[in-house]
Coordinates of C-alpha atoms in Angstrom, one line a residue:
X1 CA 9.0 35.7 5.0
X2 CA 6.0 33.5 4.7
X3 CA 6.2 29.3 4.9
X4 CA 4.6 27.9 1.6
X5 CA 3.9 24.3 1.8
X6 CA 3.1 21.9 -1.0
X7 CA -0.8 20.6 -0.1
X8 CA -1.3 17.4 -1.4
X9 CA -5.4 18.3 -2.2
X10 CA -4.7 21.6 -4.4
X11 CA -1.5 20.1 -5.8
X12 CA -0.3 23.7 -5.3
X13 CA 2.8 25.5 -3.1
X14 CA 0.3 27.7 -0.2
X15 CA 1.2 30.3 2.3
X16 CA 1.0 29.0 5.4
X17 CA -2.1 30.7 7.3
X18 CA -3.0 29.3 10.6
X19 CA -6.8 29.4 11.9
X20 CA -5.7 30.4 15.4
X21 CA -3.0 33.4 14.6
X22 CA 0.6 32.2 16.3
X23 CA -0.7 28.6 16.7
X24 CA -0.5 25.5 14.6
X25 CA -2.3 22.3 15.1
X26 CA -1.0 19.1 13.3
X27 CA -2.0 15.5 13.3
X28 CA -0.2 12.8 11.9
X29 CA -0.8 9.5 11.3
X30 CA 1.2 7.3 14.0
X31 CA 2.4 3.4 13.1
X32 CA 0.3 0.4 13.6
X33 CA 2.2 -1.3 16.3
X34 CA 2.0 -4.9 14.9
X35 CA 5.4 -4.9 14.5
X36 CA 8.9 -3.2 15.3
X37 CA 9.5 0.3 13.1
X38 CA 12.1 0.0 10.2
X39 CA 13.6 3.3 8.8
X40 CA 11.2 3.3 5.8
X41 CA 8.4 3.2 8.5
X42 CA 9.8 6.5 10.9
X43 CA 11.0 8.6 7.7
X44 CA 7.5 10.2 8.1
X45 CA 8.2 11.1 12.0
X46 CA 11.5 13.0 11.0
X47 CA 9.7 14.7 8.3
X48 CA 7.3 16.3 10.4
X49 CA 9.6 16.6 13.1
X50 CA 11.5 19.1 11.0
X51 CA 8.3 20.9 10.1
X52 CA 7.6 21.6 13.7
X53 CA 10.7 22.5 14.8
X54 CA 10.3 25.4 11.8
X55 CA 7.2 26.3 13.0
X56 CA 8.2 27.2 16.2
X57 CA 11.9 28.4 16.0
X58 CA 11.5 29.6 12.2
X59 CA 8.2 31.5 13.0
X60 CA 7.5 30.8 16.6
X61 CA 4.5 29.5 15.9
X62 CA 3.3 27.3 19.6
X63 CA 2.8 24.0 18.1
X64 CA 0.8 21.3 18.9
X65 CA 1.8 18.0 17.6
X66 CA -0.8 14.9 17.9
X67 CA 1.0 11.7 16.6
X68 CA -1.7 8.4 17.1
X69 CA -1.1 5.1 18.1
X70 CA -3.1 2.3 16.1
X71 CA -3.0 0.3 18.4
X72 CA -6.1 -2.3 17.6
X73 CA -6.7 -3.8 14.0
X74 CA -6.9 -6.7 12.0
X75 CA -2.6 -6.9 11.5
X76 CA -2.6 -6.9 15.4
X77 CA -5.0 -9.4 15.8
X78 CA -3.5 -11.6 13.2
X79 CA 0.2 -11.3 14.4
X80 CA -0.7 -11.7 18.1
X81 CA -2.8 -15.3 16.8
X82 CA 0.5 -16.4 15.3
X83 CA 2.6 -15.3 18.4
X84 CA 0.4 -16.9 20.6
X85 CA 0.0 -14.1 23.2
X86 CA -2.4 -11.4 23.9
X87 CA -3.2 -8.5 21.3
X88 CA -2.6 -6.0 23.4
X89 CA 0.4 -7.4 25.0
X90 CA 1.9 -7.8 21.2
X91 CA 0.9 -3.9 20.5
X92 CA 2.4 -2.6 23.4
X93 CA 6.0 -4.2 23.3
X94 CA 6.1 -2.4 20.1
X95 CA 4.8 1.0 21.1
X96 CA 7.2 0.8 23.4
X97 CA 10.3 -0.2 20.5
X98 CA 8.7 2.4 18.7
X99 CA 8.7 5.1 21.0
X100 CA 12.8 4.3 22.1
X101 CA 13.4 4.3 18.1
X102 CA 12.3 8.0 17.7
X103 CA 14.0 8.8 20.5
X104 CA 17.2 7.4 19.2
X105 CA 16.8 9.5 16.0
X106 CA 16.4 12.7 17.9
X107 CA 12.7 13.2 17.1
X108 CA 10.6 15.5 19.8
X109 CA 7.6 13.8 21.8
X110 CA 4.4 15.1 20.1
X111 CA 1.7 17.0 22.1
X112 CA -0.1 14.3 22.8
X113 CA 0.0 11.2 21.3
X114 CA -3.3 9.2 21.9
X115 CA -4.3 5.2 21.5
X116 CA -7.2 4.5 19.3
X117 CA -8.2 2.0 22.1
X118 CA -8.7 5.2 24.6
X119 CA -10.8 6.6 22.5
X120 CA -14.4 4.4 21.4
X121 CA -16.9 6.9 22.6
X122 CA -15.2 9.6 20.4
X123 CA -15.7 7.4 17.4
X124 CA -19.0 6.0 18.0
X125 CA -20.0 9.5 18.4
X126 CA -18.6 10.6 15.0
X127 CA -20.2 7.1 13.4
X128 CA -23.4 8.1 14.9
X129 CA -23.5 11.3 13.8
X130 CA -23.1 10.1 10.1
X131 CA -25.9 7.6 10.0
X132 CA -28.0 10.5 11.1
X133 CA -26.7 12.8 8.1
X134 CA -27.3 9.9 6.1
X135 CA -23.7 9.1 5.1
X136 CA -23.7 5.7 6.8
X137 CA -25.8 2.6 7.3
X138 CA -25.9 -0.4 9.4
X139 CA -26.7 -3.6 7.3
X140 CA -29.7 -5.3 8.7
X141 CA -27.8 -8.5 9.0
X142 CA -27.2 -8.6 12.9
X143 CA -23.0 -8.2 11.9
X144 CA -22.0 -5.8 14.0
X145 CA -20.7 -4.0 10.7
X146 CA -21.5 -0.1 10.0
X147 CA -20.2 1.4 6.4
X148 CA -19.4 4.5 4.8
X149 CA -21.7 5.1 1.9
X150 CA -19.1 6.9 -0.7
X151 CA -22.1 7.5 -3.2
X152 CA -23.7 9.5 -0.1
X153 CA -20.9 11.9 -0.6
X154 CA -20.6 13.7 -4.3
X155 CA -16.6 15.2 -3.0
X156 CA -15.9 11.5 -1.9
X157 CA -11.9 11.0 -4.2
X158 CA -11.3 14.7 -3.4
X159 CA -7.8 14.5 -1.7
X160 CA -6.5 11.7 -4.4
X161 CA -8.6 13.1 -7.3
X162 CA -10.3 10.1 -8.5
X163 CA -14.0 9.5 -9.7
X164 CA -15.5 6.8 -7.5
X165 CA -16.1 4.0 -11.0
X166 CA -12.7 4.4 -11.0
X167 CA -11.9 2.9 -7.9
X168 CA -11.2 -0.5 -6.7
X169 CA -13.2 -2.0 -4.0
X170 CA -12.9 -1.5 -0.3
X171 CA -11.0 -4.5 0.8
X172 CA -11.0 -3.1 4.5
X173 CA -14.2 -5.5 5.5
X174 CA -16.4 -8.4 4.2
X175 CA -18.4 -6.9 1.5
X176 CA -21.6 -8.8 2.6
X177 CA -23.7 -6.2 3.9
X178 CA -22.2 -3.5 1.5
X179 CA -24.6 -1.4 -1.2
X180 CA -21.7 -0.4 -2.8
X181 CA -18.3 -2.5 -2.6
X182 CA -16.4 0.9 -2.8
X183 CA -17.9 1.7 0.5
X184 CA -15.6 1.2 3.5
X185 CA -16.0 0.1 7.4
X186 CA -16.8 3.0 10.0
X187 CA -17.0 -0.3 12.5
X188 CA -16.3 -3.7 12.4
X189 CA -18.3 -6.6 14.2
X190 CA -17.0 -9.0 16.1
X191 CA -15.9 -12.1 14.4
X192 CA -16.1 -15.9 16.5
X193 CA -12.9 -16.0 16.6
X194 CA -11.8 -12.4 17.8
X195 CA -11.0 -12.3 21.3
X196 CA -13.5 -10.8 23.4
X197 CA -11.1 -8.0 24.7
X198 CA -10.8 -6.8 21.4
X199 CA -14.1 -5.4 20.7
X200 CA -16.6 -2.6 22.1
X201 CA -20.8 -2.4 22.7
X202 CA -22.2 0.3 20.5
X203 CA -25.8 0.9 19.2
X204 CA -24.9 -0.9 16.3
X205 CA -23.2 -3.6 17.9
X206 CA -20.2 -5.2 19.2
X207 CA -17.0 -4.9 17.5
X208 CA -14.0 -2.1 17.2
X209 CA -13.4 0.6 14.8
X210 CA -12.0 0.9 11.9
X211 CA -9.0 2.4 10.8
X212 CA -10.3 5.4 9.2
X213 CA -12.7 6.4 11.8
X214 CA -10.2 6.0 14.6
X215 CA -8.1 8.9 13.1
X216 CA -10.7 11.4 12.4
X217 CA -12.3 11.2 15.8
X218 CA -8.8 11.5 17.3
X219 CA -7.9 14.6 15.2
X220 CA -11.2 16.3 16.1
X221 CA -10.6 15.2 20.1
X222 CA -7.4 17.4 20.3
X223 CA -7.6 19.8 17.7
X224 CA -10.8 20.3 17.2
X225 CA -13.5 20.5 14.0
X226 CA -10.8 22.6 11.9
X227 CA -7.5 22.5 12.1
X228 CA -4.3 23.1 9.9
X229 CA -2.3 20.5 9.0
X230 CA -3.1 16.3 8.2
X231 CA 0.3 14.4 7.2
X232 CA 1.6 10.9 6.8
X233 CA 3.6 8.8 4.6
X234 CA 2.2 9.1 0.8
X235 CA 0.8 5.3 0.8
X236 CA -1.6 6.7 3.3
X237 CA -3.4 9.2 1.0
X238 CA -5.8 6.7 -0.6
X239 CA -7.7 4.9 1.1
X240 CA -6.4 6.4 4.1
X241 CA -6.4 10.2 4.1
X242 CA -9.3 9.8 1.1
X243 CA -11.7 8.2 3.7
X244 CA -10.8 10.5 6.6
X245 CA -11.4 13.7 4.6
X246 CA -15.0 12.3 3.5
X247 CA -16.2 10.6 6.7
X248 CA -14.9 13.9 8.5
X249 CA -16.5 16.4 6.2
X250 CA -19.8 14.8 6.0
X251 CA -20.2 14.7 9.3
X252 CA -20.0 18.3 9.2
X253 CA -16.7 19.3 10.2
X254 CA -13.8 21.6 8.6
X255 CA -10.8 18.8 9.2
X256 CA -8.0 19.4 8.1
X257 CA -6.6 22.9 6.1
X258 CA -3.2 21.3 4.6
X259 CA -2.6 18.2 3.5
X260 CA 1.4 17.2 3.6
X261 CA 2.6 13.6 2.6
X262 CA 6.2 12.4 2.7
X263 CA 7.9 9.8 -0.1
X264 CA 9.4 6.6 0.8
X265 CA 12.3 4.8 2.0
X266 CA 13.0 2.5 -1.1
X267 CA 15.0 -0.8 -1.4
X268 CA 16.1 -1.5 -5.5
X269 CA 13.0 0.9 -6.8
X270 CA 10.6 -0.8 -4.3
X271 CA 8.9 0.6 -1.1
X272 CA 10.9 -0.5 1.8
X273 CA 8.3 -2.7 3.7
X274 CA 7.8 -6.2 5.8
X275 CA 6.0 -7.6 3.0
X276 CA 8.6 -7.8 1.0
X277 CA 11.2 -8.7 3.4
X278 CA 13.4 -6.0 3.1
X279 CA 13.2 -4.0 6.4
X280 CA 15.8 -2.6 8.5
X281 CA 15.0 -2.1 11.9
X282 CA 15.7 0.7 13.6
X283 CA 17.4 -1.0 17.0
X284 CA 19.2 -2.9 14.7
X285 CA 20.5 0.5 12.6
X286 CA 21.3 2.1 15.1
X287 CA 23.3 0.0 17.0
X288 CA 26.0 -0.3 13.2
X289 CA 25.5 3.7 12.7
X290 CA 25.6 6.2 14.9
X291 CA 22.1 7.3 15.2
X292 CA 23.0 11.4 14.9
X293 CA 24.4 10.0 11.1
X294 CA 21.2 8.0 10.6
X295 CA 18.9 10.8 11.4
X296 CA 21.0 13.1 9.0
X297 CA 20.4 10.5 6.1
X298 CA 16.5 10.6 6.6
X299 CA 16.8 14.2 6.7
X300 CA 18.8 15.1 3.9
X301 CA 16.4 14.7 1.0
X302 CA 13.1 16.7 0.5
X303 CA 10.3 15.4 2.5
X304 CA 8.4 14.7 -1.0
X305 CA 11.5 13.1 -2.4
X306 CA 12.0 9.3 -2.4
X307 CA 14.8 8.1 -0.5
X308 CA 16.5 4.9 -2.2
X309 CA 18.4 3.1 0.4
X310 CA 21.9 1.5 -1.0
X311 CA 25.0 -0.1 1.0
X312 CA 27.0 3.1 2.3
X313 CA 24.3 5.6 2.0
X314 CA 24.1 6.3 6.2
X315 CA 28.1 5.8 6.1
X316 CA 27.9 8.9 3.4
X317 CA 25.5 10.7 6.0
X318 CA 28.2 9.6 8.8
X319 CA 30.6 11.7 6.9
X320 CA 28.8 15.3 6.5
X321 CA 28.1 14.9 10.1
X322 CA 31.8 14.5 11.0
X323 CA 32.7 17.1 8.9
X324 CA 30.1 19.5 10.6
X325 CA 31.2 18.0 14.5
X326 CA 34.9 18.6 13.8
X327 CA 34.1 22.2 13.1
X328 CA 31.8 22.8 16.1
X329 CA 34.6 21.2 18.0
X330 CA 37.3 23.0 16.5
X331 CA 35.5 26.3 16.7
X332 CA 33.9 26.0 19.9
X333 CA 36.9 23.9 22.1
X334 CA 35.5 25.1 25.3
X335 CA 31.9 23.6 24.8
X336 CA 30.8 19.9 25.2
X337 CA 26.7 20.6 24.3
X338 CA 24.8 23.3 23.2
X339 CA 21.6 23.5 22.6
X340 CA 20.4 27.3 20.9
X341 CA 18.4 29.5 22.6
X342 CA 15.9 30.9 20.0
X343 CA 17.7 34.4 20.0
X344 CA 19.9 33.3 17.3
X345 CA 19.9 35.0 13.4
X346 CA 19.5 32.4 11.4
X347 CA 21.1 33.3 7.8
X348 CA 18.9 35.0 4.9
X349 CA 19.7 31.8 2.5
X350 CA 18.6 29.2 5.1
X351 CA 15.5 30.6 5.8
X352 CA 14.6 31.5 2.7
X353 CA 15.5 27.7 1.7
X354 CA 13.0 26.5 4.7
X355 CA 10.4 28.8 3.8
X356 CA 10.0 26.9 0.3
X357 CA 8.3 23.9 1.6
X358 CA 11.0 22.8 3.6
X359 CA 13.4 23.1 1.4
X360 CA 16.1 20.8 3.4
X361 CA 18.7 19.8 0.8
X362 CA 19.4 23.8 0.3
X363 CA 19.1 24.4 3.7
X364 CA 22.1 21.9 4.0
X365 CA 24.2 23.3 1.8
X366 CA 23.6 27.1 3.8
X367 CA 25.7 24.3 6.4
X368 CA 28.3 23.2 4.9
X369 CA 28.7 26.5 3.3
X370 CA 29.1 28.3 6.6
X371 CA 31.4 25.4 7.6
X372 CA 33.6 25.8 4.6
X373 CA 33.7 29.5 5.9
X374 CA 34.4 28.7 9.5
X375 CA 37.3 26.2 8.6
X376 CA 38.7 29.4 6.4
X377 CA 38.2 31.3 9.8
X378 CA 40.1 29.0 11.6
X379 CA 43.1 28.4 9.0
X380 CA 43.3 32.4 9.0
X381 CA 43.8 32.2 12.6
X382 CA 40.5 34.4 13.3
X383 CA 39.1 32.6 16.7
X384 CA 36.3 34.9 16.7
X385 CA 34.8 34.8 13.5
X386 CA 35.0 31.0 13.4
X387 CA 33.2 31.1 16.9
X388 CA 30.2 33.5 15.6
X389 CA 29.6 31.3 12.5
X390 CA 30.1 28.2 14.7
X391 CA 27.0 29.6 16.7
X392 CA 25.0 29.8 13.3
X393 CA 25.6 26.5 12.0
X394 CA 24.5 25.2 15.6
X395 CA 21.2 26.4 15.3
X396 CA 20.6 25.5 12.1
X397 CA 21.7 22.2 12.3
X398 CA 19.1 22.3 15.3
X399 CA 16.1 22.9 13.2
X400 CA 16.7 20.0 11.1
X401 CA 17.4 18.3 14.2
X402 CA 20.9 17.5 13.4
X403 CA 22.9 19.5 15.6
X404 CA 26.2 17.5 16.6
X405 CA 26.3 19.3 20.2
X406 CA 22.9 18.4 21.3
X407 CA 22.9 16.4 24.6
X408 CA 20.5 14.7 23.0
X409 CA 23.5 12.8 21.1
X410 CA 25.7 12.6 23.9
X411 CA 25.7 9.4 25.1
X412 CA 27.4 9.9 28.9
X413 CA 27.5 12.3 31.8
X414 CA 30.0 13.6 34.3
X415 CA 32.2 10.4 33.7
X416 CA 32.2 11.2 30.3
X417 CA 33.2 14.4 30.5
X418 CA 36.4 13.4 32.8
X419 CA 37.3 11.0 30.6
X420 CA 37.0 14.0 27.9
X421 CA 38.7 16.0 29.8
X422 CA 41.7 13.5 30.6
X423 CA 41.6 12.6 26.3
X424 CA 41.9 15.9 25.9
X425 CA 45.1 16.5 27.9
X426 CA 46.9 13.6 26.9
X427 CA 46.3 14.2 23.3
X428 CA 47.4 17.6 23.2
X429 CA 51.1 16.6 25.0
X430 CA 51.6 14.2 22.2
X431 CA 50.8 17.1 19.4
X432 CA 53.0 19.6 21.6
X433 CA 55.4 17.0 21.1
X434 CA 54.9 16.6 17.1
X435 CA 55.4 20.4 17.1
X436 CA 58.2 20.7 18.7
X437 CA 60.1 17.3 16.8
X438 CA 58.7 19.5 12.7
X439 CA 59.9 22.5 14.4
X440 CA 63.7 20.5 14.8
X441 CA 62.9 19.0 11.6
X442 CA 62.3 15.9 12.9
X443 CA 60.0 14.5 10.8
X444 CA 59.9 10.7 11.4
X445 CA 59.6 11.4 15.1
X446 CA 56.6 13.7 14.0
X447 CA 55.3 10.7 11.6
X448 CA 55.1 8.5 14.3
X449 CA 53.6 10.9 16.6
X450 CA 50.7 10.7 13.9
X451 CA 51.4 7.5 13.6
X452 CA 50.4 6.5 17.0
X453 CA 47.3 9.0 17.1
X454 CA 45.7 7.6 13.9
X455 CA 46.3 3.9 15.6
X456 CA 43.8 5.2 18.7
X457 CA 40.9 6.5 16.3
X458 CA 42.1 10.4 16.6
X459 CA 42.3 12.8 13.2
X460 CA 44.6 15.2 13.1
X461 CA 44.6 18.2 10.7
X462 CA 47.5 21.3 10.7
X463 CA 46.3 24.5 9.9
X464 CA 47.7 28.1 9.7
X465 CA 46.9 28.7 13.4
X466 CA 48.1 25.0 14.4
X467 CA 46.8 21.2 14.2
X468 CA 43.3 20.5 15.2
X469 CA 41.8 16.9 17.0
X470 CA 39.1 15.2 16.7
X471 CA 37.7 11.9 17.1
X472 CA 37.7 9.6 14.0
X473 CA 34.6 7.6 14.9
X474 CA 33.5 4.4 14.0
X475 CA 30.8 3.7 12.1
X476 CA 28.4 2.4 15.6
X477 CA 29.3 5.4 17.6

């Protein structure tokens, strides 16, 4: 079957085909580390997280993943003034929150994942090489400044489809030295009262990059002049993504093939953002929802779908988990973790599902389907059936990076799994015991066998072939 993704610059559904057959190079846009990541802010990470892992286990593509770190511009400098301590200090305590907040919701480590700050000469390469093509200018006003000259460029609105006298003006510099006020900063001088350790000597001056410029250089660094996939959160495409795609380009390069942009996080109809003080940090998320449900919630809808955030919505998430876990559990009683190891068949409908531009929320219900079917299984007293299908819905919960058996979620080791083991005995002498009390049609002894496992967080549920346990977590677990 062939992947078709949605590509943002042809507005069209494309097969996927890779320059480099079995390989696929993506690069998207990191955060700018001015500030800890709320969920609106790391939807894009789980998005593209998903694509990879169906590029490789769907197709076994071998991936690499560059994910930036903007880690120098003018919010940094701004929010490390008010803080009082140095820029780079501010930027990297939260890289650092960043980095643990993926982690907690399951997504891989990219490739690579370089700092704009580690890479100036790559930029003022790039810069140079477009005020030789004629595509940028220094202003002969000693600033520091060098600019993009959009009128240079005839495809310059390409990716967002917009005519440049329809576009507002580049607020991303001081439009001093501009010729056109639409035209936007490959460089920016140093200002007075910018530290010193935040700028860089070039030909043109002393100063640091702009945004823009840092990603295309990056990009072209580790995946070189062409490559297949650009993505980011849909606020990037413009001026983001517009300006990459036309400072890239007229420097002569191929860039990027497919362009794929996630929807929001929203908060009553509006984008979830610091701005307007509705943000929910991730280490504070995680530590009121179990972070396996939170990643399920940002996974559930369609990557191009807006997600609108509303009290309950992760509890909701928290629920399909369980009901997913509790099968796996039920099906699988002799495993604690398991991880799939790429031999699986995943099921006709699933991948057909992921093939259509990642089509998630069908892929889901291919889940809970085969869960429905395994519980049947299980009630029909057929061990081995349950067991093959359990198998199945493991690795495809894996793809979406959602599988309830992944170490990844686990959150002890050996002592855990004593203490599991000891849980485990206990609880079944106190069902043995309910058995035997309905089998003497005891019933309120049985009640209060129930009784007394509800009170200490365990779910019981009788089927044909006996009563099951789980765990009936709480909501921070």
């Amino acid at each position: 079957m062939t992947l078709r993704l949605f590509d943002s610059l042809t507005r069209e559904l494309r097969d996927f085909v890779p320059v480099v057959p079995g390989k696929a190079g993506i690069y998207i846009c990191g955060l700018t580390t001015q500030a800890p990541p709320h969920i609106g802010h790391v939807r894009f990470a789980v998005a593209f997280d998903v694509l990879r892992r169906w590029l490789e286990r769907g197709h076994g593509y071998d991936v690499t993943l560059i994910r930036n770190v903007t880690d120098i511009d003018d919010k940094i400098l701004a929010k490390s003034a008010e803080a009082g301590e140095p820029w780079y200090a501010l930027s990297y305590r939260n890289e650092l929150e960043t980095a643990g907040a993926l982690e907690a919701l399951g997504v891989l480590p990219p490739t690579y994942e370089p700092r704009a700050t580690g890479h100036v000469p790559e930029m003022v390469e790039l810069m140079e090489t477009l005020v030789t093509r004629g595509h940028a200018y220094a202003p002969a006003d000693d600033s520091g400044d060098v600019y993009f000259d959009v009128r240079s460029w005839p495809s310059y609105g390409e990716l967002t489809h917009q005519s440049v006298d329809d576009m507002s003006d580049a607020e991303d510099a001081d439009p001093r030295g501009k010729r056109d006020p639409r035209d936007f900063a490959l460089w920016k001088g140093r200002k007075a009262d910018e530290p010193e350790s935040a700028s860089w000597r070039t030909p043109f001056g002393t100063g640091r990059p702009g945004w823009h410029l840092e990603c295309s250089a990056m990009a072209r660094k580790y995946l070189g002049d062409t490559f297949d996939i650009h993505g980011g959160g849909v606020d990037l495409r413009f001026p983001h993504h517009e300006n990459e795609v036309a400072q890239s380009r007229a420097a002569g390069l191929g860039f990027a093939n497919y362009w794929l942009h996630n929807a929001w996080v929203t908060l009553g109809g509006e984008k979830m953002s610091k701005s307007l003080g509705n943000s929910l940090r991730v280490s504070a998320v995680v530590e009121e929802h179990r972070p396996l449900a939170v990643r399920y919630y940002l996974t559930a809808a369609h990557y191009r779908s807006t997600i609108e955030y509303h009290e309950g919505s992760i509890e909701e998430a928290g629920t399909a988990v369980e009901r997913i876990e509790r099968f796996l559990r039920s099906a699988l009683p002799e495993v604690d973790t398991l991880v799939p190891d790429g031999s699986e068949d995943l099921p006709a409908d699933f991948r057909e599902a992921m093939d259509d531009d990642l089509g998630v929320s069908d892929a889901l219900a291919v889940i809970h389907q085969s869960v429905r079917a395994g519980n049947t299984a299980l009630d029909d007293g057929d061990a081995d059936d349950a067991a093959t299908i359990a198998r199945s819905v493991v690795a495809m919960t894996d793809v979406l990076g959602v599988n309830p058996l992944d170490p990844a979620w686990s959150t002890g080791g050996s002592d855990a799994d004593d203490t599991t083991t000891a849980l485990d005995a206990l609880v079944a002498g106190r069902v043995q015991a309910r058995a035997a009390a309905r089998s003497a049609r005891d019933y309120e002894a049985a009640d209060a066998i129930r009784d007394e496992l509800t009170a200490a967080g365990i779910a019981l549920e009788d089927t044909a072939a006996g009563a099951r346990w789980s765990l009936a977590r709480s909501k921070g677990d």
